[in-house]
Structure formats: structure tokens, C-alpha cells
PDB file of C-alpha atoms in Angstrom:
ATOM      1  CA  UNK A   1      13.885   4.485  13.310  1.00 75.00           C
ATOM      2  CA  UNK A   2      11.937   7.447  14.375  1.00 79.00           C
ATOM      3  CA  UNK A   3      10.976   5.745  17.670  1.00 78.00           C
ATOM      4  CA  UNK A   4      14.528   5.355  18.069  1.00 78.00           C
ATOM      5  CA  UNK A   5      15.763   8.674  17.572  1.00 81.00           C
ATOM      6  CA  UNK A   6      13.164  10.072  19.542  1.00 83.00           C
ATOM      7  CA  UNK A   7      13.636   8.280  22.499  1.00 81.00           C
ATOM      8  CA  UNK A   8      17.551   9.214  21.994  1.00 80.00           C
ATOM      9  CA  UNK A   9      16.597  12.931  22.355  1.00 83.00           C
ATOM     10  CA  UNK A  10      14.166  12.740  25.709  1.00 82.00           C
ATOM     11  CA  UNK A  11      17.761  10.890  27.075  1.00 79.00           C
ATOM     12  CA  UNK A  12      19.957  13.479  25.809  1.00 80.00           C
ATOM     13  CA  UNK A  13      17.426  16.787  26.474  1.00 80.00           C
ATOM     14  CA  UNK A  14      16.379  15.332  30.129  1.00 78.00           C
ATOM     15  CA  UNK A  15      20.246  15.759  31.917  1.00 77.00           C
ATOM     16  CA  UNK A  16      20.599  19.023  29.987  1.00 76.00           C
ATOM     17  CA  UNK A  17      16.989  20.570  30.907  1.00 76.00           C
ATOM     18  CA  UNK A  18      19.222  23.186  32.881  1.00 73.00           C
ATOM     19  CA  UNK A  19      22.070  23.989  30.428  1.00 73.00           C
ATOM     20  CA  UNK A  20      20.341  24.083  26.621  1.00 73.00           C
ATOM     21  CA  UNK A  21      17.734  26.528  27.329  1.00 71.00           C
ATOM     22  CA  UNK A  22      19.948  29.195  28.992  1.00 67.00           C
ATOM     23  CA  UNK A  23      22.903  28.051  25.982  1.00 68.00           C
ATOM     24  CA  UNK A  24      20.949  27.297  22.971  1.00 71.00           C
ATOM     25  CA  UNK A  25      17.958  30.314  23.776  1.00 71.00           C
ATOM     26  CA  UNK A  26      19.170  32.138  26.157  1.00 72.00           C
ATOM     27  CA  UNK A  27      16.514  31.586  28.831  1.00 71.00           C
ATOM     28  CA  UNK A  28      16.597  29.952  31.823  1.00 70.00           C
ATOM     29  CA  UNK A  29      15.161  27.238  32.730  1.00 64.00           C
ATOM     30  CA  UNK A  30      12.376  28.455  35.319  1.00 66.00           C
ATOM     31  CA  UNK A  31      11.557  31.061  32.058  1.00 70.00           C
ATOM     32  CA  UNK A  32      11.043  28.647  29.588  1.00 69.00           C
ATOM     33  CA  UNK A  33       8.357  28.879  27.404  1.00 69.00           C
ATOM     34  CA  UNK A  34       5.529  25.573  28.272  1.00 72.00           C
ATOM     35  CA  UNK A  35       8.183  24.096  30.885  1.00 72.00           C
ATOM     36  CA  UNK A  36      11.277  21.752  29.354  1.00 74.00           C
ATOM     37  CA  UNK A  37      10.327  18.716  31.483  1.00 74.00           C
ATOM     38  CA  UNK A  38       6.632  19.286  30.521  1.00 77.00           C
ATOM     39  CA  UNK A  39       8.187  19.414  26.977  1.00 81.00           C
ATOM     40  CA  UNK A  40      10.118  16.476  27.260  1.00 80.00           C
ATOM     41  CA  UNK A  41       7.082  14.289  29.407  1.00 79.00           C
ATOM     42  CA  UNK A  42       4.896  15.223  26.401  1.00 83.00           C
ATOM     43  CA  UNK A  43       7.462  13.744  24.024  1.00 83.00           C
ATOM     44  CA  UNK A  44       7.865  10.932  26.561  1.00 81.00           C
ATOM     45  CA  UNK A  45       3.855  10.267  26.674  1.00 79.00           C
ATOM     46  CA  UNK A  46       3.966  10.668  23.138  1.00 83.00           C
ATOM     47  CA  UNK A  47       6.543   8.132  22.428  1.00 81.00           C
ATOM     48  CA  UNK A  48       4.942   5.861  25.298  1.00 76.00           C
ATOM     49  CA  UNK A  49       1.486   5.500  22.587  1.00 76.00           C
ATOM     50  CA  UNK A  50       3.343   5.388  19.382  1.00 77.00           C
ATOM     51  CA  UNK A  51       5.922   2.284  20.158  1.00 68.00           C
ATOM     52  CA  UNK A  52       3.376   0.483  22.082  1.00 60.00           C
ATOM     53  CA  UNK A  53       3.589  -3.437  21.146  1.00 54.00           C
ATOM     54  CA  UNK A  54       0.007  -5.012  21.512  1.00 51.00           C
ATOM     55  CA  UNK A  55       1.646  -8.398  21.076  1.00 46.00           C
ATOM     56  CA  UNK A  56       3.586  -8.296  24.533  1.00 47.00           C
ATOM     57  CA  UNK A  57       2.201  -7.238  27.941  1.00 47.00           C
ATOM     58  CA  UNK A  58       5.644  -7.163  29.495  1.00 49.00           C
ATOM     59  CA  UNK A  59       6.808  -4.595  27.134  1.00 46.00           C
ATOM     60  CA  UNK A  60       4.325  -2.395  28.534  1.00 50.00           C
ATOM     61  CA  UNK A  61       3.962  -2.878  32.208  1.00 62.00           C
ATOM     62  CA  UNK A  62       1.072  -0.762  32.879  1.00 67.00           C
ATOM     63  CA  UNK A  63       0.105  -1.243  35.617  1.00 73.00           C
ATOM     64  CA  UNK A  64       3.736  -1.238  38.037  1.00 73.00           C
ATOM     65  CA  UNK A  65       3.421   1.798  36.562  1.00 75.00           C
ATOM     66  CA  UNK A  66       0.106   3.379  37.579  1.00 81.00           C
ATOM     67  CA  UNK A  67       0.817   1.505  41.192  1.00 83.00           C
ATOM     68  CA  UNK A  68       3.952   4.179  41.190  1.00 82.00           C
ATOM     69  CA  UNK A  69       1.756   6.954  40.202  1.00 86.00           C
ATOM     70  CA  UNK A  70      -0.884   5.774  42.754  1.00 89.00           C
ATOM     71  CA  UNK A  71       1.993   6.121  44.870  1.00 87.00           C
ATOM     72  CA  UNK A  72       3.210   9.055  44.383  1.00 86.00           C
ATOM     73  CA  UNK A  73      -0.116  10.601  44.466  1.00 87.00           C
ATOM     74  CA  UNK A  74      -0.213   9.338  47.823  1.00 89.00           C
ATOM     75  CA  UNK A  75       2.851  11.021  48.804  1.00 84.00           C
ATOM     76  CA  UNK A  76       1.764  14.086  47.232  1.00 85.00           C
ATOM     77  CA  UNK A  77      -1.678  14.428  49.484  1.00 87.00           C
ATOM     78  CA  UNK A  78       0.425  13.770  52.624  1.00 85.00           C
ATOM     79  CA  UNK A  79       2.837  16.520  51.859  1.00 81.00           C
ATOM     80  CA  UNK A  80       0.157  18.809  51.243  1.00 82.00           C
ATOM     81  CA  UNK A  81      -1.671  18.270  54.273  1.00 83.00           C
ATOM     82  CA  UNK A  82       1.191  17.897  57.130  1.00 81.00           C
ATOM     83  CA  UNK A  83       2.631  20.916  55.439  1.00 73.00           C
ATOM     84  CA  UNK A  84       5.983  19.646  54.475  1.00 70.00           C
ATOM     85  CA  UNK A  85       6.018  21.788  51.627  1.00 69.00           C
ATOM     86  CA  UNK A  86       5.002  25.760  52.242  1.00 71.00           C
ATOM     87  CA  UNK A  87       4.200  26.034  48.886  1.00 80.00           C
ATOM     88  CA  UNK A  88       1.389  23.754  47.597  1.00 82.00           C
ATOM     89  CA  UNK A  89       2.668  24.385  43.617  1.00 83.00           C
ATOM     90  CA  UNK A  90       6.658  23.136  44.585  1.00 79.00           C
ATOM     91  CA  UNK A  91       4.886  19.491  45.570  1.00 81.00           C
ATOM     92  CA  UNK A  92       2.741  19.446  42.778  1.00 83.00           C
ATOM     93  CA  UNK A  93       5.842  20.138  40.384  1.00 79.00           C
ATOM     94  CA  UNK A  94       7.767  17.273  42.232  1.00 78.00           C
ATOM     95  CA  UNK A  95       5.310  15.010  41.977  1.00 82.00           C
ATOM     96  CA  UNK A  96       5.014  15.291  38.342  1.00 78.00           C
ATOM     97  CA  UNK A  97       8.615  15.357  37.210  1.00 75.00           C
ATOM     98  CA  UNK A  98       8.745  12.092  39.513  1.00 77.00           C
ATOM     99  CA  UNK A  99       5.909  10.284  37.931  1.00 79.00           C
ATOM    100  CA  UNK A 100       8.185  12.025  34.578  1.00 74.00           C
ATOM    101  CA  UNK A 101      10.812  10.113  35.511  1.00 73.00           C
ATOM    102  CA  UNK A 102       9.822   6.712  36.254  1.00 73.00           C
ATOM    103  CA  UNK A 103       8.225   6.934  32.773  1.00 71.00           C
ATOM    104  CA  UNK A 104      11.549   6.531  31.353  1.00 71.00           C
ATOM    105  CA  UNK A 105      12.325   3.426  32.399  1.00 69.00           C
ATOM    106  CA  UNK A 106       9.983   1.985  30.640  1.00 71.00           C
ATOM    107  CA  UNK A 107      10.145   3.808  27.312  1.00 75.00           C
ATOM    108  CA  UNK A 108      12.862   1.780  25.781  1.00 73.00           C
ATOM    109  CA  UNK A 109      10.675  -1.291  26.282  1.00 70.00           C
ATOM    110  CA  UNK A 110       7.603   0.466  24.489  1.00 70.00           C
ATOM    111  CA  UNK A 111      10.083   0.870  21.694  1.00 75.00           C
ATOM    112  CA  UNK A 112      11.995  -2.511  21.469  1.00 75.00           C
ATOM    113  CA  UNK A 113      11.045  -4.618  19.273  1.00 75.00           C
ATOM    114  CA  UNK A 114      13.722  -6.871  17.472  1.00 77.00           C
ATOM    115  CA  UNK A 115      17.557  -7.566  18.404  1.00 80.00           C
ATOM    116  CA  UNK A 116      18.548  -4.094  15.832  1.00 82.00           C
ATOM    117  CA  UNK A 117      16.421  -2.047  17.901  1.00 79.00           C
ATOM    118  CA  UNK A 118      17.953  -2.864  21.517  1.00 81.00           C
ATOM    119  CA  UNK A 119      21.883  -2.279  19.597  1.00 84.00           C
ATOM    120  CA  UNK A 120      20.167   1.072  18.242  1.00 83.00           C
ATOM    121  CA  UNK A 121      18.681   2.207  21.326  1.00 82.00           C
ATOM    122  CA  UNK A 122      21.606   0.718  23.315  1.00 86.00           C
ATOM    123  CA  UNK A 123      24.444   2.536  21.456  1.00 87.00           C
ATOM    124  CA  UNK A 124      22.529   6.135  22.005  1.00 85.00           C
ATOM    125  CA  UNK A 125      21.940   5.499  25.910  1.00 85.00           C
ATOM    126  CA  UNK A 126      25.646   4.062  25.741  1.00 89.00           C
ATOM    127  CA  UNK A 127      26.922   7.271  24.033  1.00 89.00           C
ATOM    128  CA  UNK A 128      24.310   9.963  25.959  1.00 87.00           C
ATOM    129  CA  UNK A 129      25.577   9.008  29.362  1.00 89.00           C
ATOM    130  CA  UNK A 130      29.418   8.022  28.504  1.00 90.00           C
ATOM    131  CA  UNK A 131      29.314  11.595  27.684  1.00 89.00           C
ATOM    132  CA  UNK A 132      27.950  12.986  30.764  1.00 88.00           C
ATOM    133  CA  UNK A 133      30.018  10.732  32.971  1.00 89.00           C
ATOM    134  CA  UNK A 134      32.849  12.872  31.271  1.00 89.00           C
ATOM    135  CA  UNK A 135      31.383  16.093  31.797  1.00 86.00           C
ATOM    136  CA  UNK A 136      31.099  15.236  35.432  1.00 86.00           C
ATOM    137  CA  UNK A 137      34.361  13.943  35.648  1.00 84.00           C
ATOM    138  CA  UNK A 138      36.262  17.146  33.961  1.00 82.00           C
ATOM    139  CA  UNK A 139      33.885  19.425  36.410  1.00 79.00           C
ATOM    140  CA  UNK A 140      35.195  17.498  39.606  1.00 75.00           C
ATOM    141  CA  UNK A 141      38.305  16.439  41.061  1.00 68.00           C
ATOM    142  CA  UNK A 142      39.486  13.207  40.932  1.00 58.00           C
ATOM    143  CA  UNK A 143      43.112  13.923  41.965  1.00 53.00           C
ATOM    144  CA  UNK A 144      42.836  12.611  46.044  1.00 57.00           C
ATOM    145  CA  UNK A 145      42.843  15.775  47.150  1.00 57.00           C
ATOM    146  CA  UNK A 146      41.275  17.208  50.356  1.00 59.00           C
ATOM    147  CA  UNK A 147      37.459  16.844  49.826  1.00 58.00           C
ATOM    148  CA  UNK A 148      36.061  20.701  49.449  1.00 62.00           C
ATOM    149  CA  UNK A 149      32.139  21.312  48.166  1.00 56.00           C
ATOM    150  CA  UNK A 150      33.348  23.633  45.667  1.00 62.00           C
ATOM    151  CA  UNK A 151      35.392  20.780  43.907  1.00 75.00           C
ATOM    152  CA  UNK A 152      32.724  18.547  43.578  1.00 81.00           C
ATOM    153  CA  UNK A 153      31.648  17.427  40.022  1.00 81.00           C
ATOM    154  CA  UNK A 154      27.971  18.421  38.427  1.00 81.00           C
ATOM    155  CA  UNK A 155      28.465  18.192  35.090  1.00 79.00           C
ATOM    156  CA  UNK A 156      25.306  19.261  33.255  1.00 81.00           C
ATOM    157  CA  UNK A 157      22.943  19.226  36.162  1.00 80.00           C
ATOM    158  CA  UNK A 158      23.574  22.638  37.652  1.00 73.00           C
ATOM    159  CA  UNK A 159      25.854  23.991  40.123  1.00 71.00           C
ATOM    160  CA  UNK A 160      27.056  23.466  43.698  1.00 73.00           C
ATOM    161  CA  UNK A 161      26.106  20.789  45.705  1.00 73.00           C
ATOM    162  CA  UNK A 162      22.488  20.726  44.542  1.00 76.00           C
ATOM    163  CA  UNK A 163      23.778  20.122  41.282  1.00 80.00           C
ATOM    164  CA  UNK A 164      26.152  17.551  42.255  1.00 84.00           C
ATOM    165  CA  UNK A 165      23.288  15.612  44.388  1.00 85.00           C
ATOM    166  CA  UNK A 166      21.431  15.345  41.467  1.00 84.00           C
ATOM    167  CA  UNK A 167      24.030  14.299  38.842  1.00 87.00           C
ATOM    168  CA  UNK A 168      25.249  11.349  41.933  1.00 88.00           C
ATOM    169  CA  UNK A 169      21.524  10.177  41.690  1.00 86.00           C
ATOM    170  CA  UNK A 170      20.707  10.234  38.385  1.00 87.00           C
ATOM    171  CA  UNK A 171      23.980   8.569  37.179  1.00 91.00           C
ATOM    172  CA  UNK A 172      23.622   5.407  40.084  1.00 90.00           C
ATOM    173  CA  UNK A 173      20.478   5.111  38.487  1.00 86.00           C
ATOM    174  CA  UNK A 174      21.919   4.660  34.831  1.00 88.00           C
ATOM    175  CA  UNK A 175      24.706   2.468  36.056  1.00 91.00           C
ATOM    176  CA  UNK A 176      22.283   0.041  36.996  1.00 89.00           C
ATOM    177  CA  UNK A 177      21.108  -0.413  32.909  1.00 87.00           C
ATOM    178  CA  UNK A 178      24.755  -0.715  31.961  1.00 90.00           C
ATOM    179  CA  UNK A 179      25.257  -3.714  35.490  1.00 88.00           C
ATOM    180  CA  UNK A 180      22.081  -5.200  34.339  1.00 86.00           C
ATOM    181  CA  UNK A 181      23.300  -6.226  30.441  1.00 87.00           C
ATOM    182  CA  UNK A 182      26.874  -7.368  32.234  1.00 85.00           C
ATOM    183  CA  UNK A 183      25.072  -9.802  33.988  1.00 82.00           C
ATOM    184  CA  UNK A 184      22.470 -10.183  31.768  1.00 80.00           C
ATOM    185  CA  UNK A 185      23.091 -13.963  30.396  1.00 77.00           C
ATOM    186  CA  UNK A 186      23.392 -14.186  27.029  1.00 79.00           C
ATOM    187  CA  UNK A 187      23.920 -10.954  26.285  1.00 79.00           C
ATOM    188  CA  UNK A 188      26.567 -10.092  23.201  1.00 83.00           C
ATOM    189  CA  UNK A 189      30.313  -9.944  24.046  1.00 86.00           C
ATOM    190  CA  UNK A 190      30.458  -6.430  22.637  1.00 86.00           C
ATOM    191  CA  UNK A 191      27.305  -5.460  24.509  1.00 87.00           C
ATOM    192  CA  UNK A 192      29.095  -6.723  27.355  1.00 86.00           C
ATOM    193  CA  UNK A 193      32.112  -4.953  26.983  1.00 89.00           C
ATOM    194  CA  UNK A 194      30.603  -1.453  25.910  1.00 91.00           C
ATOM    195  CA  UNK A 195      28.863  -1.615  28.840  1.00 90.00           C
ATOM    196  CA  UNK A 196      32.309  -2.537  31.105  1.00 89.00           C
ATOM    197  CA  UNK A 197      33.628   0.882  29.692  1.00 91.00           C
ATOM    198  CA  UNK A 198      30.535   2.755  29.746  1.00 91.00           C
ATOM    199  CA  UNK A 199      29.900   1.624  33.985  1.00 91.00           C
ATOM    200  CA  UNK A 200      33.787   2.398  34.365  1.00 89.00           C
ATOM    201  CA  UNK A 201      33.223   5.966  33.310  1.00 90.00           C
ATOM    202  CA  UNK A 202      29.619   6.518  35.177  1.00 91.00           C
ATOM    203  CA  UNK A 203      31.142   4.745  37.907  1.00 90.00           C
ATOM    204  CA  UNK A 204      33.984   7.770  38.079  1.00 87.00           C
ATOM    205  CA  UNK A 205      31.411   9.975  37.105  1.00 88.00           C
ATOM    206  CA  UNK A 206      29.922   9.407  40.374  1.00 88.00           C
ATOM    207  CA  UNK A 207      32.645   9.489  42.704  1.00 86.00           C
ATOM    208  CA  UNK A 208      33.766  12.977  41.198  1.00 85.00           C
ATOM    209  CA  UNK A 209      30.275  14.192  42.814  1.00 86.00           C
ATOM    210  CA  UNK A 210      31.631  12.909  46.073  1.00 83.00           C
ATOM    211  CA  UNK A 211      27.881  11.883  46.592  1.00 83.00           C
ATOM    212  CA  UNK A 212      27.342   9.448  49.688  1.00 81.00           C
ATOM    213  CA  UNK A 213      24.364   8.054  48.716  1.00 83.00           C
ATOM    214  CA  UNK A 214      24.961   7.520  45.353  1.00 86.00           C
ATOM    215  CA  UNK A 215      27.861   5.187  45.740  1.00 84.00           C
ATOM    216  CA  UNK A 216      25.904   3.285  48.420  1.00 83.00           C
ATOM    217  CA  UNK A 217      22.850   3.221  46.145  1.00 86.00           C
ATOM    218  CA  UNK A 218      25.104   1.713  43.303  1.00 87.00           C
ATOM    219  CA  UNK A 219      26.096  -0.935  46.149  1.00 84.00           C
ATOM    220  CA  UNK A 220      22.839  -2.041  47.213  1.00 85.00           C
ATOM    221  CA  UNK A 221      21.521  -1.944  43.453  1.00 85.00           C
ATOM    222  CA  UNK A 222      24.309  -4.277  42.755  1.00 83.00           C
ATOM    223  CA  UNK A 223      23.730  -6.759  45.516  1.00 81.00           C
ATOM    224  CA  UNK A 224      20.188  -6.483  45.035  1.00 83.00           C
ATOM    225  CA  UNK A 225      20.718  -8.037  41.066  1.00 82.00           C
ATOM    226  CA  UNK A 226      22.908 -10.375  42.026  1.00 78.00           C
ATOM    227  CA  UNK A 227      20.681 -11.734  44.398  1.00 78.00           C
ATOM    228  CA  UNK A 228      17.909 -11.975  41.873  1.00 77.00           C
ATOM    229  CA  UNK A 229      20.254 -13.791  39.822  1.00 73.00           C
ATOM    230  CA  UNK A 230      20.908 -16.671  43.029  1.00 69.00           C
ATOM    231  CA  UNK A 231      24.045 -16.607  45.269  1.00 63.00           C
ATOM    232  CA  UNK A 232      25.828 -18.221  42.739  1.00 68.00           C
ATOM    233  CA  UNK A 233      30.104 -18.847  43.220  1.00 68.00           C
ATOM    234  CA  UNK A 234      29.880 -17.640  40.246  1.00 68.00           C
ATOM    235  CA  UNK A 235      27.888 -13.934  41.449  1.00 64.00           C
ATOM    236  CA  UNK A 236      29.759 -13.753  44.449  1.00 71.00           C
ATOM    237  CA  UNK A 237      33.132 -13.860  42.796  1.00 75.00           C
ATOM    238  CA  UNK A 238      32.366 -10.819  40.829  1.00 69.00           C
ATOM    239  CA  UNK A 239      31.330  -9.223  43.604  1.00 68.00           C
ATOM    240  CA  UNK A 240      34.417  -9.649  45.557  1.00 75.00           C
ATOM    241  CA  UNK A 241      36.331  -8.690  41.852  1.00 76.00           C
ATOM    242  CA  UNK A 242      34.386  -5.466  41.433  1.00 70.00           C
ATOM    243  CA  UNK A 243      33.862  -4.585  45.286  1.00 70.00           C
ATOM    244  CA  UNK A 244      38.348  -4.948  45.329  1.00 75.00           C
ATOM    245  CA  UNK A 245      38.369  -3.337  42.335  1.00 72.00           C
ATOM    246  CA  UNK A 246      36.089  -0.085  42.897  1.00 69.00           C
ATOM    247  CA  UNK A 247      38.280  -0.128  46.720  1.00 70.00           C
ATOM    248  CA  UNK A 248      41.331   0.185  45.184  1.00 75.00           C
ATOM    249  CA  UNK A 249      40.201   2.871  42.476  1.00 73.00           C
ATOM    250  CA  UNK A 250      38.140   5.304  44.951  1.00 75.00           C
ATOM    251  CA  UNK A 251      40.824   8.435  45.708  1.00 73.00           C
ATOM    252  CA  UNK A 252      41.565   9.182  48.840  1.00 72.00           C
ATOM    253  CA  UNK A 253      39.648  12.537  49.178  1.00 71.00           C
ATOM    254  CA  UNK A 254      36.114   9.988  48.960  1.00 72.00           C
ATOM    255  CA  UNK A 255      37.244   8.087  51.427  1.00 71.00           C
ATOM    256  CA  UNK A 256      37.590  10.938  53.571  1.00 72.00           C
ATOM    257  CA  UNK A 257      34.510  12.277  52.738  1.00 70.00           C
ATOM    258  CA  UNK A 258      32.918   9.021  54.167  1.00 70.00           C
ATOM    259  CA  UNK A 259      34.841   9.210  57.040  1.00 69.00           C
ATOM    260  CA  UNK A 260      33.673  12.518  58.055  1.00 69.00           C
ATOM    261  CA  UNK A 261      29.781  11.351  58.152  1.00 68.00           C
ATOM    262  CA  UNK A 262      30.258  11.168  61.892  1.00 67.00           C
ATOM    263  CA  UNK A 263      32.339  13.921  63.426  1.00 64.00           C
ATOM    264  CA  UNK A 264      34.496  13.778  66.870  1.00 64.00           C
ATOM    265  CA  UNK A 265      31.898  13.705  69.033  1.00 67.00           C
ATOM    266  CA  UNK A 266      30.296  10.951  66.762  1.00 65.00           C
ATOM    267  CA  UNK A 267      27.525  13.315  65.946  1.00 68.00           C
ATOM    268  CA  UNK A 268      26.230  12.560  61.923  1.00 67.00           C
ATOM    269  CA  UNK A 269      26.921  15.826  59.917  1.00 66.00           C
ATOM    270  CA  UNK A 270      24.535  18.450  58.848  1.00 66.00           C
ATOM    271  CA  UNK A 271      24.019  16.767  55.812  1.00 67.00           C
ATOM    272  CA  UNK A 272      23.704  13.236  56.944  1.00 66.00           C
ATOM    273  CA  UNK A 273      21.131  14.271  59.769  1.00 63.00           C
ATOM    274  CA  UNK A 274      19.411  16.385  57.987  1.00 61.00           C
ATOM    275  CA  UNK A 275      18.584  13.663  55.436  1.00 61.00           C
ATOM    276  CA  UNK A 276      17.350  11.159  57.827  1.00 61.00           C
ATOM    277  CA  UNK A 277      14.636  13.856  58.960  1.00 59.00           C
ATOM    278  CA  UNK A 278      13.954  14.182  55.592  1.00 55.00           C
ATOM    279  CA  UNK A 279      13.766  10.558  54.748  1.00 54.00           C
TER     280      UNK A 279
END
């Protein structure tokens, strides 16, 4: 139980790294005694040797994940020396909080071990992020009105559109857990359904952040699992069903936003071209 609850806290303390310490301490983040997300990738590491199941390799995929942080390290050494990055600290931070990150992923199956656990572990995730899809929800606008930045959810993630960007990201990410036990076969009917409701609010959650990417990263992670599964009538129904469905329920003022990627002189945006460079 105490694997369980602990691994409820790094998903609850990880979306609100910006908000509790200035709320709950009154220090900001940046100030923070130690670092939050070193805090919370010590609890993570922690957690990572104390659930580990000997018994079952796949629980613990060790090494996808030090191919990611081989990765990553590899991105880190070509930032540093093409000068990306002016300051050498800012990469290093990046590249930690994304080889942080990843580590999440596979925490729950370091701590999974019977049928109780997953329900445990799935009604805490369930509840963490139904939450935040909320939050993001009552900090956007969701009426169809004219898309403005300054209307543009964040929830618990920060402020303006940096704030916004991030909550779009990290919540496409977590609608892929709640996709992946839909279509997981079988999975519980009230597994099924609580994650129906809890990818209907995320799902909102991320078009109140009017994020581009996000909604086309929740696209392509949804074709990409339902090609796993094999272009079955039975796949491709439900994605015409949910592709109609998610049409008819996006307001008007994302659809705009879309439609102003590529200007009158069909010229990308700022934002759009900017990102390519980037990418």
C-alpha cells in the first residue's frame, strides 16, 4: 500500500511543481530548497528500487529505458556543442527533468503486482488527472469564442502560453493511459468506462489550451494504437465514432485557431515556424 500511495503523490506533486511551493511555502519554484523535480525524481528513483519485481523482466524494462537516457545524453552533447543553448546549466536541467519524466512511465509497472494493485493505482491516476483536466478547463474558455492567448487554459502548469504548452503536452500524454485500457481487451467494464469519462474530460482539458500539437499528438497516438492492435472493422469503426465525435464537440474558436496556422499570404505563423526550426 505504501508503494501505492507513493507513487500517487510523485503524480499529484509533478503537475503542481509550480503552484504548491509558492501556495503551501511560500517560495517559488526556482527558490526551492534541493529543487522539487529533484525532490520528486528522488522519490521516483526511490520508488523505481523498492517495487521492483525480480520475477518479471517486462515489469521493469531496463534497458528501453537506459536506450532513452543514452539518448538523451546524446542530445544533450549536441546542444552543448552547436550552442543551441547559451547557457550550458539550462540543457543540463532539461536533460534531466526529461530523463525525470520518462521514468514515470514506467513506475506504475515497478509497482504492479496483482489485479488490486492496477484498480489502486488506477483510481489515483484516474482521480489526479480528472482533476487537472478540470482545472484546465475552468482556467480556459470553452465557450466558441474568438481564440485570444490570454483565454487559453493552464491549469496548474503556470501561466500564459508557456503554461498552456505545457499543460496541452503533458495531458495528450496521459490521455494515451486512459485510450490504452479502452482498447485494452479484456479490460473491466468499469475500468472501461472510468476511463471513457476520465479521456472525455482530459480530452476538453486539452482543447481549452487551444494547443496545436497536442490535439494532433492525441491523433497520431490514437492511430498509432490502433494500428498495433490490426486494422480491424472493428478499430476502424471507433475511429470514425470518436474522430465524428471529437469533430462535432471541438468549439468553434479551435477550429479557428487551426485555421490561422497559415496566414493570407499562406505564410505558417510565428509560432508554427518557429517550431519547425526548433524541431
Amino acid at each position: 500500500m505504501f508503494r501505492v500511495i507513493l507513487l500517487g503523490a510523485i503524480f499529484f506533486l509533478l503537475p503542481h511543481s509550480d503552484v504548491i511551493p509558492i501556495r503551501v511555502f511560500g517560495i517559488r519554484r526556482g527558490d526551492f530548497p534541493f529543487g522539487i523535480m529533484n525532490i520528486i525524481f528522488l522519490m521516483a528513483i526511490f520508488l523505481w528500487f523498492i517495487g521492483k519485481v525480480e520475477s518479471n523482466k517486462s515489469k521493469n524494462p531496463f534497458r528501453v529505458y537506459s536506450a532513452f537516457v543514452v539518448v538523451v545524453g546524446a542530445g544533450i552533447l549536441v546542444a552543448l556543442f552547436t550552442g543551441f543553448e547559451a547557457d550550458p546549466m539550462e540543457v543540463l536541467k532539461v536533460g534531466k527533468e526529461e530523463v525525470a519524466l520518462l521514468l514515470l512511465y514506467f513506475l506504475p509497472l515497478a509497482v504492479i503486482r496483482n489485479k488490486e494493485d492496477f484498480t489502486k493505482i488506477f483510481i489515483i491516476i484516474l482521480l489526479v488527472h480528472v482533476l487537472i483536466g478540470l482545472e484546465t478547463m475552468r482556467s480556459g474558455v470553452l465557450s466558441g469564442s474568438a481564440f485570444h492567448d490570454g483565454k487559453r487554459g493552464s491549469g496548474p502548469f503556470g501561466w500564459s502560453y508557456r503554461g498552456s504548452d505545457v499543460a496541452g503536452a503533458y495531458l495528450a500524454q496521459v490521455i494515451m493511459f486512459f485510450l490504452a485500457v479502452i482498447l485494452m481487451r479484456g479490460t473491466k467494464i468499469f475500468h472501461k468506462g472510468a476511463a471513457g469519462i476520465g479521456a472525455f474530460i482530459i480530452f476538453y482539458g486539452i482543447i481549452a489550451t487551444y494547443s496545436r500539437g497536442s490535439l494532433l499528438g492525441v491523433i497520431g497516438g490514437l492511430l498509432a494504437m490502433l494500428f498495433v492492435q490490426g486494422l480491424k472493422v472493428r478499430n476502424l469503426f471507433l475511429a470514425l465514432v470518436v474522430g465524428v465525435a471529437c469533430f462535432m464537440l471541438i468549439p468553434q474558436s479551435t477550429v479557428t485557431r487551426f485555421t490561422k496556422t497559415v496566414d493570407e499570404k499562406g505564410e505558417l505563423d510565428k509560432s508554427t515556424s518557429g517550431r519547425l526550426e526548433y524541431y
